[in-house]
Short mmCIF file of N, CA and C in Angstrom, two decimals:
data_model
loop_
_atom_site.label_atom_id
_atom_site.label_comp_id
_atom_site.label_asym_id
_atom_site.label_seq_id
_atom_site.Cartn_x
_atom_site.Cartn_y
_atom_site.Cartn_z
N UNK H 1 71.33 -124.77 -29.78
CA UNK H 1 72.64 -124.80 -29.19
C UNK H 1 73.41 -123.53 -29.48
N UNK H 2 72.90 -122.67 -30.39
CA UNK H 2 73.64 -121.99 -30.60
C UNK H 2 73.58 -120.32 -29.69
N UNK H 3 72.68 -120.19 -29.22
CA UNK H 3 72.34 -119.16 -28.12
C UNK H 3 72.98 -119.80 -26.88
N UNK H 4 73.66 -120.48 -26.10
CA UNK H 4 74.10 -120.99 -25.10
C UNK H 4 75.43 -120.46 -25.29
N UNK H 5 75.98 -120.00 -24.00
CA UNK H 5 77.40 -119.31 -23.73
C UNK H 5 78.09 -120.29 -24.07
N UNK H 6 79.33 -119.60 -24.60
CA UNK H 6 80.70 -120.64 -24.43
C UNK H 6 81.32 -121.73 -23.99
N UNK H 7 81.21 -121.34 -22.64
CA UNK H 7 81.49 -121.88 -21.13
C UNK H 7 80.23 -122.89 -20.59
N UNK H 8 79.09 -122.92 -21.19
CA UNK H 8 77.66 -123.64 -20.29
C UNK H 8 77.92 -124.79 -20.29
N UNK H 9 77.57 -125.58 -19.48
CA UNK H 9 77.54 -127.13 -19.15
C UNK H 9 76.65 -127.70 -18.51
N UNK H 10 76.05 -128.81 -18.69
CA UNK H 10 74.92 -129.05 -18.54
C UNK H 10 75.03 -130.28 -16.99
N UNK H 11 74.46 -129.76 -16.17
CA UNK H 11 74.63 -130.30 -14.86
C UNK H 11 73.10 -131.11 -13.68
N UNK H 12 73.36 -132.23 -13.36
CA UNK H 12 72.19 -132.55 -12.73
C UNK H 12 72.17 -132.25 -11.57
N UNK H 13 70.67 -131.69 -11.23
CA UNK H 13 70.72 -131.05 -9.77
C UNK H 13 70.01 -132.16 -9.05
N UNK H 14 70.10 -131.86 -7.68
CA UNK H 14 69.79 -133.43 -7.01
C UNK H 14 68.80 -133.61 -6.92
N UNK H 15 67.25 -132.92 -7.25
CA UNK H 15 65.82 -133.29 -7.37
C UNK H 15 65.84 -134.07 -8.70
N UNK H 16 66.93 -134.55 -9.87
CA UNK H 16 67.56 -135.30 -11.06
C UNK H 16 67.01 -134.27 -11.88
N UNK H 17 66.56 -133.36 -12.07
CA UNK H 17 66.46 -132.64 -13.35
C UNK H 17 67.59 -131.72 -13.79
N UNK H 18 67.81 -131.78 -15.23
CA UNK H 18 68.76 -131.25 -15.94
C UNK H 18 68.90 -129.43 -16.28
N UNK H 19 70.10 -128.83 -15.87
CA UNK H 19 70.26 -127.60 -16.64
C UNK H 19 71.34 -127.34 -16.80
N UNK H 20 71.11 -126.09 -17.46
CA UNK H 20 72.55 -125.58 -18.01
C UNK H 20 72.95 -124.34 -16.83
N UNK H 21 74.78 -124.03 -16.75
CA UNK H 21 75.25 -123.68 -16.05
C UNK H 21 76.56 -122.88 -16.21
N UNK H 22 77.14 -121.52 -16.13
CA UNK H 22 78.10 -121.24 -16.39
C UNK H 22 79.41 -121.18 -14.81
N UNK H 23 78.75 -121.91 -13.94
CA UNK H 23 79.59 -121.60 -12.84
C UNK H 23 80.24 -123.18 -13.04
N UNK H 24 81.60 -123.17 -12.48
CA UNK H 24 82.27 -124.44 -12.44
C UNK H 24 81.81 -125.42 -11.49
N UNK H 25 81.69 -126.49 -11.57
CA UNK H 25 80.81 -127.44 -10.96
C UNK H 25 82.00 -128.19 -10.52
N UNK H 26 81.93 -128.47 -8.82
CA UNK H 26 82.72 -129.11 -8.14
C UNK H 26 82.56 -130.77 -7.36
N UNK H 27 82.97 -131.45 -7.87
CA UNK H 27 82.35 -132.91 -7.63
C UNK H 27 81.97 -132.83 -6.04
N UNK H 28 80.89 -133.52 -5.64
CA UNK H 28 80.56 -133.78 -4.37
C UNK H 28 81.72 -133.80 -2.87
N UNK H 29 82.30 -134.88 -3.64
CA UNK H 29 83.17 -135.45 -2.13
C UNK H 29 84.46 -133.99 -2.08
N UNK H 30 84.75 -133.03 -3.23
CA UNK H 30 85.68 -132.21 -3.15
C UNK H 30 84.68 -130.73 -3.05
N UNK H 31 83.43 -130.61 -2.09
CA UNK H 31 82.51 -129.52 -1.89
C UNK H 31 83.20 -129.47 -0.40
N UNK H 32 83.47 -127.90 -0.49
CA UNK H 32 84.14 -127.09 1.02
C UNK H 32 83.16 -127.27 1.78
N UNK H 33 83.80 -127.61 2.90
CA UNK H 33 82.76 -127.62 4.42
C UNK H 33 82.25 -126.07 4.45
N UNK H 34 81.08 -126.31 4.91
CA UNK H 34 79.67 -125.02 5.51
C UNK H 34 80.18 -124.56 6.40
N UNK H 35 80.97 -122.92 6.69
CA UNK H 35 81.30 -122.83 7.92
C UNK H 35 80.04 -121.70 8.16
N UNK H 36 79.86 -122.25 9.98
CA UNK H 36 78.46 -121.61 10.48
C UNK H 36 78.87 -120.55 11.51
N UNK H 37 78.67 -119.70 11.76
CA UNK H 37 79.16 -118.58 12.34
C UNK H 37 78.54 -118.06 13.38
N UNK H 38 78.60 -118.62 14.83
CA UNK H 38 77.68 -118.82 16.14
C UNK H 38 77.67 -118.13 16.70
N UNK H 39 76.78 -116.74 17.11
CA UNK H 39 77.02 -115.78 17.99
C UNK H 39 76.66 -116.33 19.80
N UNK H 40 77.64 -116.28 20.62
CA UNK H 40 77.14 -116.60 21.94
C UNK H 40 77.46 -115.38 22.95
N UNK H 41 75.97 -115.39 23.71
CA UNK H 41 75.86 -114.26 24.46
C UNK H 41 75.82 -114.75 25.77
N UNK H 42 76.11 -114.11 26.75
CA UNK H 42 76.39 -114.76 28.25
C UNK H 42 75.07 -114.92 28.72
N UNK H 43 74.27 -113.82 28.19
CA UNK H 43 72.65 -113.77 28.93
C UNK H 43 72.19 -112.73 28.00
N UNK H 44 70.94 -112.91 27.51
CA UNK H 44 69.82 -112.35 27.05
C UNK H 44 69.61 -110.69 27.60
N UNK H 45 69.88 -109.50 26.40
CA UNK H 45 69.22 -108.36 27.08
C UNK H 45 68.00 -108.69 27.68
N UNK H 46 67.76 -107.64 28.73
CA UNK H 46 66.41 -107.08 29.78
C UNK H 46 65.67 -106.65 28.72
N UNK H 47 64.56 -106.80 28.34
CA UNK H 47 63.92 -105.76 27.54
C UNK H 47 62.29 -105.64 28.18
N UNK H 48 62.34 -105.50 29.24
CA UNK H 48 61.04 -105.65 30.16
C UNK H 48 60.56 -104.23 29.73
N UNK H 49 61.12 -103.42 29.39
CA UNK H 49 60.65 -101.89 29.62
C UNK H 49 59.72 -102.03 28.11
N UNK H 50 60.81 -102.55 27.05
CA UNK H 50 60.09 -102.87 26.21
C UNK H 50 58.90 -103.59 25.76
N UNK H 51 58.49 -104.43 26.59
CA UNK H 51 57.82 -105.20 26.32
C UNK H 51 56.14 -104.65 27.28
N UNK H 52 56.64 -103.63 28.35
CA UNK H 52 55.91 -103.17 28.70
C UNK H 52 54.99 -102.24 27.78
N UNK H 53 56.02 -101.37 27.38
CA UNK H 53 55.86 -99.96 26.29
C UNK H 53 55.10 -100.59 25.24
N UNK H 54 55.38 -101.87 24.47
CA UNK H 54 54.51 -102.23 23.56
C UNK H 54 53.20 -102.93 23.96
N UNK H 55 53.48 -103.87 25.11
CA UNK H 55 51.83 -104.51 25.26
C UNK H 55 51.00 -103.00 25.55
N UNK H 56 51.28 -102.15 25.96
CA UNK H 56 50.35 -101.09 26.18
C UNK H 56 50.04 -100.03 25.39
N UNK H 57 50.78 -100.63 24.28
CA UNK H 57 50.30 -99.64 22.85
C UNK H 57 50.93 -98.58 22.95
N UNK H 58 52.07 -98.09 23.76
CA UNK H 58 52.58 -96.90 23.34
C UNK H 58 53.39 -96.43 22.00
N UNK H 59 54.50 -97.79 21.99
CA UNK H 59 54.86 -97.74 20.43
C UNK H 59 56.44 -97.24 20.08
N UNK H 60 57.02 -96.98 19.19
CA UNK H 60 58.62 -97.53 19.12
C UNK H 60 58.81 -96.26 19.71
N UNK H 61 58.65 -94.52 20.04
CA UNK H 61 59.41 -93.92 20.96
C UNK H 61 59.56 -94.30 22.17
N UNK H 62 58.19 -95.02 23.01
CA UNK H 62 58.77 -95.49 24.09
C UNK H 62 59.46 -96.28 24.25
N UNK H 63 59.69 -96.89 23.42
CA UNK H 63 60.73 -98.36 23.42
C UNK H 63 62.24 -97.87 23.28
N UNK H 64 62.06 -96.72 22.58
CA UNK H 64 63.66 -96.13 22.25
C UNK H 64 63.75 -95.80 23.11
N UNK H 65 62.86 -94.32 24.07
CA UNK H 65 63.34 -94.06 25.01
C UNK H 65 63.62 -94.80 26.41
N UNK H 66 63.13 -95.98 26.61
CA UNK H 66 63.42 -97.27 27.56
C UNK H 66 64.87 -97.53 27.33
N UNK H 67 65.33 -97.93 26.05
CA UNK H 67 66.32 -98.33 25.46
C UNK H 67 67.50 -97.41 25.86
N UNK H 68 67.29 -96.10 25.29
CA UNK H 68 68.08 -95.26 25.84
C UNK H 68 68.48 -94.82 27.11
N UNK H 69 67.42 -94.19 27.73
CA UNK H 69 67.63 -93.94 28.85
C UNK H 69 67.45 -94.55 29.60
N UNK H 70 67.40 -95.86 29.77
CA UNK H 70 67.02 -96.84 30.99
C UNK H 70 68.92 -96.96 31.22
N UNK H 71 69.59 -97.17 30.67
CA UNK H 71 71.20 -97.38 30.86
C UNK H 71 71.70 -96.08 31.23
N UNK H 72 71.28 -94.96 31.12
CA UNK H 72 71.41 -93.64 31.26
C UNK H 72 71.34 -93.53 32.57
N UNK H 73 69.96 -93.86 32.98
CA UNK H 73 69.34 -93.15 34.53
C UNK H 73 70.40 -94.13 35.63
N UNK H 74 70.23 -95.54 34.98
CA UNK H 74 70.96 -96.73 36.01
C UNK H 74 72.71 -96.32 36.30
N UNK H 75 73.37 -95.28 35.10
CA UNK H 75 74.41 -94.28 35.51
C UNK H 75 74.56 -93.38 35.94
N UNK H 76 73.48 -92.61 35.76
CA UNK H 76 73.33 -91.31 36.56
C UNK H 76 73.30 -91.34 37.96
N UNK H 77 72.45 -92.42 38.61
CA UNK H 77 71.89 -92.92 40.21
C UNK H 77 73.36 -93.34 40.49
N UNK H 78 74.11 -94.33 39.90
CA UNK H 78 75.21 -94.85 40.33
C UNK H 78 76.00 -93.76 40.63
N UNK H 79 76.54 -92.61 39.91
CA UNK H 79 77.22 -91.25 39.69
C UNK H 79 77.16 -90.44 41.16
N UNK H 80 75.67 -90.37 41.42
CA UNK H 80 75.09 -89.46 42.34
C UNK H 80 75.25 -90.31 43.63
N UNK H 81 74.89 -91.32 44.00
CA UNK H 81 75.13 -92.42 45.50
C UNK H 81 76.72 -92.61 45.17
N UNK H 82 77.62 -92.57 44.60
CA UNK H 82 78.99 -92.37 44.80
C UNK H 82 79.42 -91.02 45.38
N UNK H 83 78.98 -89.87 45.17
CA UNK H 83 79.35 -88.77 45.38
C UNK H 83 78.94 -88.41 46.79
N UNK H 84 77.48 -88.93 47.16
CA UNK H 84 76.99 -88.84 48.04
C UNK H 84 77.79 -89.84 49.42
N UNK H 85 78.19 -90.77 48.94
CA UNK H 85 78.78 -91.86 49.98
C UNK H 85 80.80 -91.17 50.16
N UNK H 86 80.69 -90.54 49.27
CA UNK H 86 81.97 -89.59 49.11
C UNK H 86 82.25 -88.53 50.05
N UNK H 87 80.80 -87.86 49.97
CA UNK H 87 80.61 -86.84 50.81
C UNK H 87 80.39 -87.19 52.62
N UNK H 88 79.75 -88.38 52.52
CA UNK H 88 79.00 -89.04 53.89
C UNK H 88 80.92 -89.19 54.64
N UNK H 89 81.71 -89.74 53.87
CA UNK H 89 83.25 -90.21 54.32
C UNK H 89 83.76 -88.91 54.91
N UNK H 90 83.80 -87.81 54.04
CA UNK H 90 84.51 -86.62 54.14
C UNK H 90 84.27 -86.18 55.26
N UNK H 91 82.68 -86.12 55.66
CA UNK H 91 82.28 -85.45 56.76
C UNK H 91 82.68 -86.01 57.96
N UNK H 92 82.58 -87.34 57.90
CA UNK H 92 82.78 -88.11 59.27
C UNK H 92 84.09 -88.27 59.71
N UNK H 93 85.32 -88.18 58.30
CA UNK H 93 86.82 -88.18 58.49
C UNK H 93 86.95 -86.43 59.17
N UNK H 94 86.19 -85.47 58.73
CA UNK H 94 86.09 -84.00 59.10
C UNK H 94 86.02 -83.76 60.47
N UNK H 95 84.42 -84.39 61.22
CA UNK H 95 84.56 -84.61 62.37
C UNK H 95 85.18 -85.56 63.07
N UNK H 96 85.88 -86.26 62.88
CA UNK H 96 87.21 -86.93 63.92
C UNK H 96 88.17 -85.98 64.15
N UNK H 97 88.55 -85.25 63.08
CA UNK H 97 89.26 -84.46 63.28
C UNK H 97 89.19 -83.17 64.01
N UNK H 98 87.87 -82.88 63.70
CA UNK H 98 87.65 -81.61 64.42
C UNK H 98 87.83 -81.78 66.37
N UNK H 99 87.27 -83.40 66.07
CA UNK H 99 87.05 -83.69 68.42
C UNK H 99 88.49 -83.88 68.59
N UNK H 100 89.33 -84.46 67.82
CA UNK H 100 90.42 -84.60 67.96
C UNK H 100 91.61 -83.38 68.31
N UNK H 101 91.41 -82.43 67.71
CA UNK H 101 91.92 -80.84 67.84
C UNK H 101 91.61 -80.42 69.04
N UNK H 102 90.00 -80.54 69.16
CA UNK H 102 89.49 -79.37 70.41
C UNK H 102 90.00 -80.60 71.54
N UNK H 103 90.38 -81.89 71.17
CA UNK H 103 90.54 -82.99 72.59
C UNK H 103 92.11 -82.30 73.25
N UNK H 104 92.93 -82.44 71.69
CA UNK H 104 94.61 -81.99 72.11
C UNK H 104 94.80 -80.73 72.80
N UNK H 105 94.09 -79.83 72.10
CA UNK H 105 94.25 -78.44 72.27
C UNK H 105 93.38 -77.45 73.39
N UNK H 106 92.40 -78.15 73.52
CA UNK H 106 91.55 -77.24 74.42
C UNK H 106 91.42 -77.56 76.07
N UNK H 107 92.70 -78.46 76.21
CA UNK H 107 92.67 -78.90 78.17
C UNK H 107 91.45 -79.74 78.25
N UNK H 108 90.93 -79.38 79.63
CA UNK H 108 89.89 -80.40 80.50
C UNK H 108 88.55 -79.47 79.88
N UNK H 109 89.10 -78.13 79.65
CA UNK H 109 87.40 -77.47 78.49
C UNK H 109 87.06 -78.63 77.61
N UNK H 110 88.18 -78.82 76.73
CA UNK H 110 88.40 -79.24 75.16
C UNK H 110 88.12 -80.63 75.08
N UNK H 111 88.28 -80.97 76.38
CA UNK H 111 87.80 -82.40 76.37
C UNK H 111 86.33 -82.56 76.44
N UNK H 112 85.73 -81.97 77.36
CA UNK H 112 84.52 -81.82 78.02
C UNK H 112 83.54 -81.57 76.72
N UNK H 113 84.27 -80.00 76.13
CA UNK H 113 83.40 -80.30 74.66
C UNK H 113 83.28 -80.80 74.07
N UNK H 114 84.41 -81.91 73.60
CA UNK H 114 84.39 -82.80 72.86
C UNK H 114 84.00 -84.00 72.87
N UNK H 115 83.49 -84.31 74.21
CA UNK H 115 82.28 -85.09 74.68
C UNK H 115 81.16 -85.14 74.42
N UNK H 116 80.96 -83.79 74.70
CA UNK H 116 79.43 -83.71 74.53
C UNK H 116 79.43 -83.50 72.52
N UNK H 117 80.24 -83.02 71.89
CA UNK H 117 80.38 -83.24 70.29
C UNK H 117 79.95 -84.72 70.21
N UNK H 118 80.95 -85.56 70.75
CA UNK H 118 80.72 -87.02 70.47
C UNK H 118 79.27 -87.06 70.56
N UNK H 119 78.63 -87.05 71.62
CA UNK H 119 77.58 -87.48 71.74
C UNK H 119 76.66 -87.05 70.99
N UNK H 120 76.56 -85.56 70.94
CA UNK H 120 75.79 -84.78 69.49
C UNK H 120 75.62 -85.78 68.11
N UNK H 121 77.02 -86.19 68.02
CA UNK H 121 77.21 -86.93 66.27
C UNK H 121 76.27 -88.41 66.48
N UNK H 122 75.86 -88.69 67.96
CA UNK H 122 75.44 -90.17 67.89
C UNK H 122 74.17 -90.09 67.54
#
């Protein structure tokens, strides 16, 4: 008894065997509820690239670089078909304007050309 801390108390654990203990022991019915801490995700990452890269033995750079640049390229394409559908607007708001000018301005010529423009753009 005499090597045992100050503080030790001797406590039964619930398989019934006995030990000693320096932490304060809290009766059953006054033990704090378990709080569980639930991560919820709307949907499961894609990891197809991954799963490709490994069944075929390539190995964790390809998986990084899947990882990485697979969100990369899917912004880059988006970036570039915006600019492009940007450009497709400009041109076509460009030529209205242009048949529109030579329609006001150029008489029964200006019309005539701008006929055959129309028809060019079809």
């Amino acid at each position: 008894m005499d090597s045992l801390p100050i503080h030790a108390r001797v406590v039964q654990l619930p398989d019934g065997t006995y030990t000693y203990t320096n932490q304060p022991v809290m009766p059953a019915q006054q033990a704090a509820p378990q709080i569980v801490h639930q991560h919820i995700h709307q949907a499961p990452p894609d990891r197809t690239v991954q799963r490709i890269a490994l069944g075929s033995g390539v190995g964790a750079g390809a998986v990084a670089a899947g990882v990485y640049f697979g969100p990369l390229l899917v912004g880059v394409l988006t970036a570039i078909a915006a600019n492009l559908a940007m450009l497709a607007f400009l041109a076509a708001v460009m030529a209205w304007g242009v048949v529109s000018v030579v329609k006001s301005v150029g008489g029964s010529d200006g019309k005539a050309a701008a006929k055959r423009l129309g028809r060019k753009g079809r």
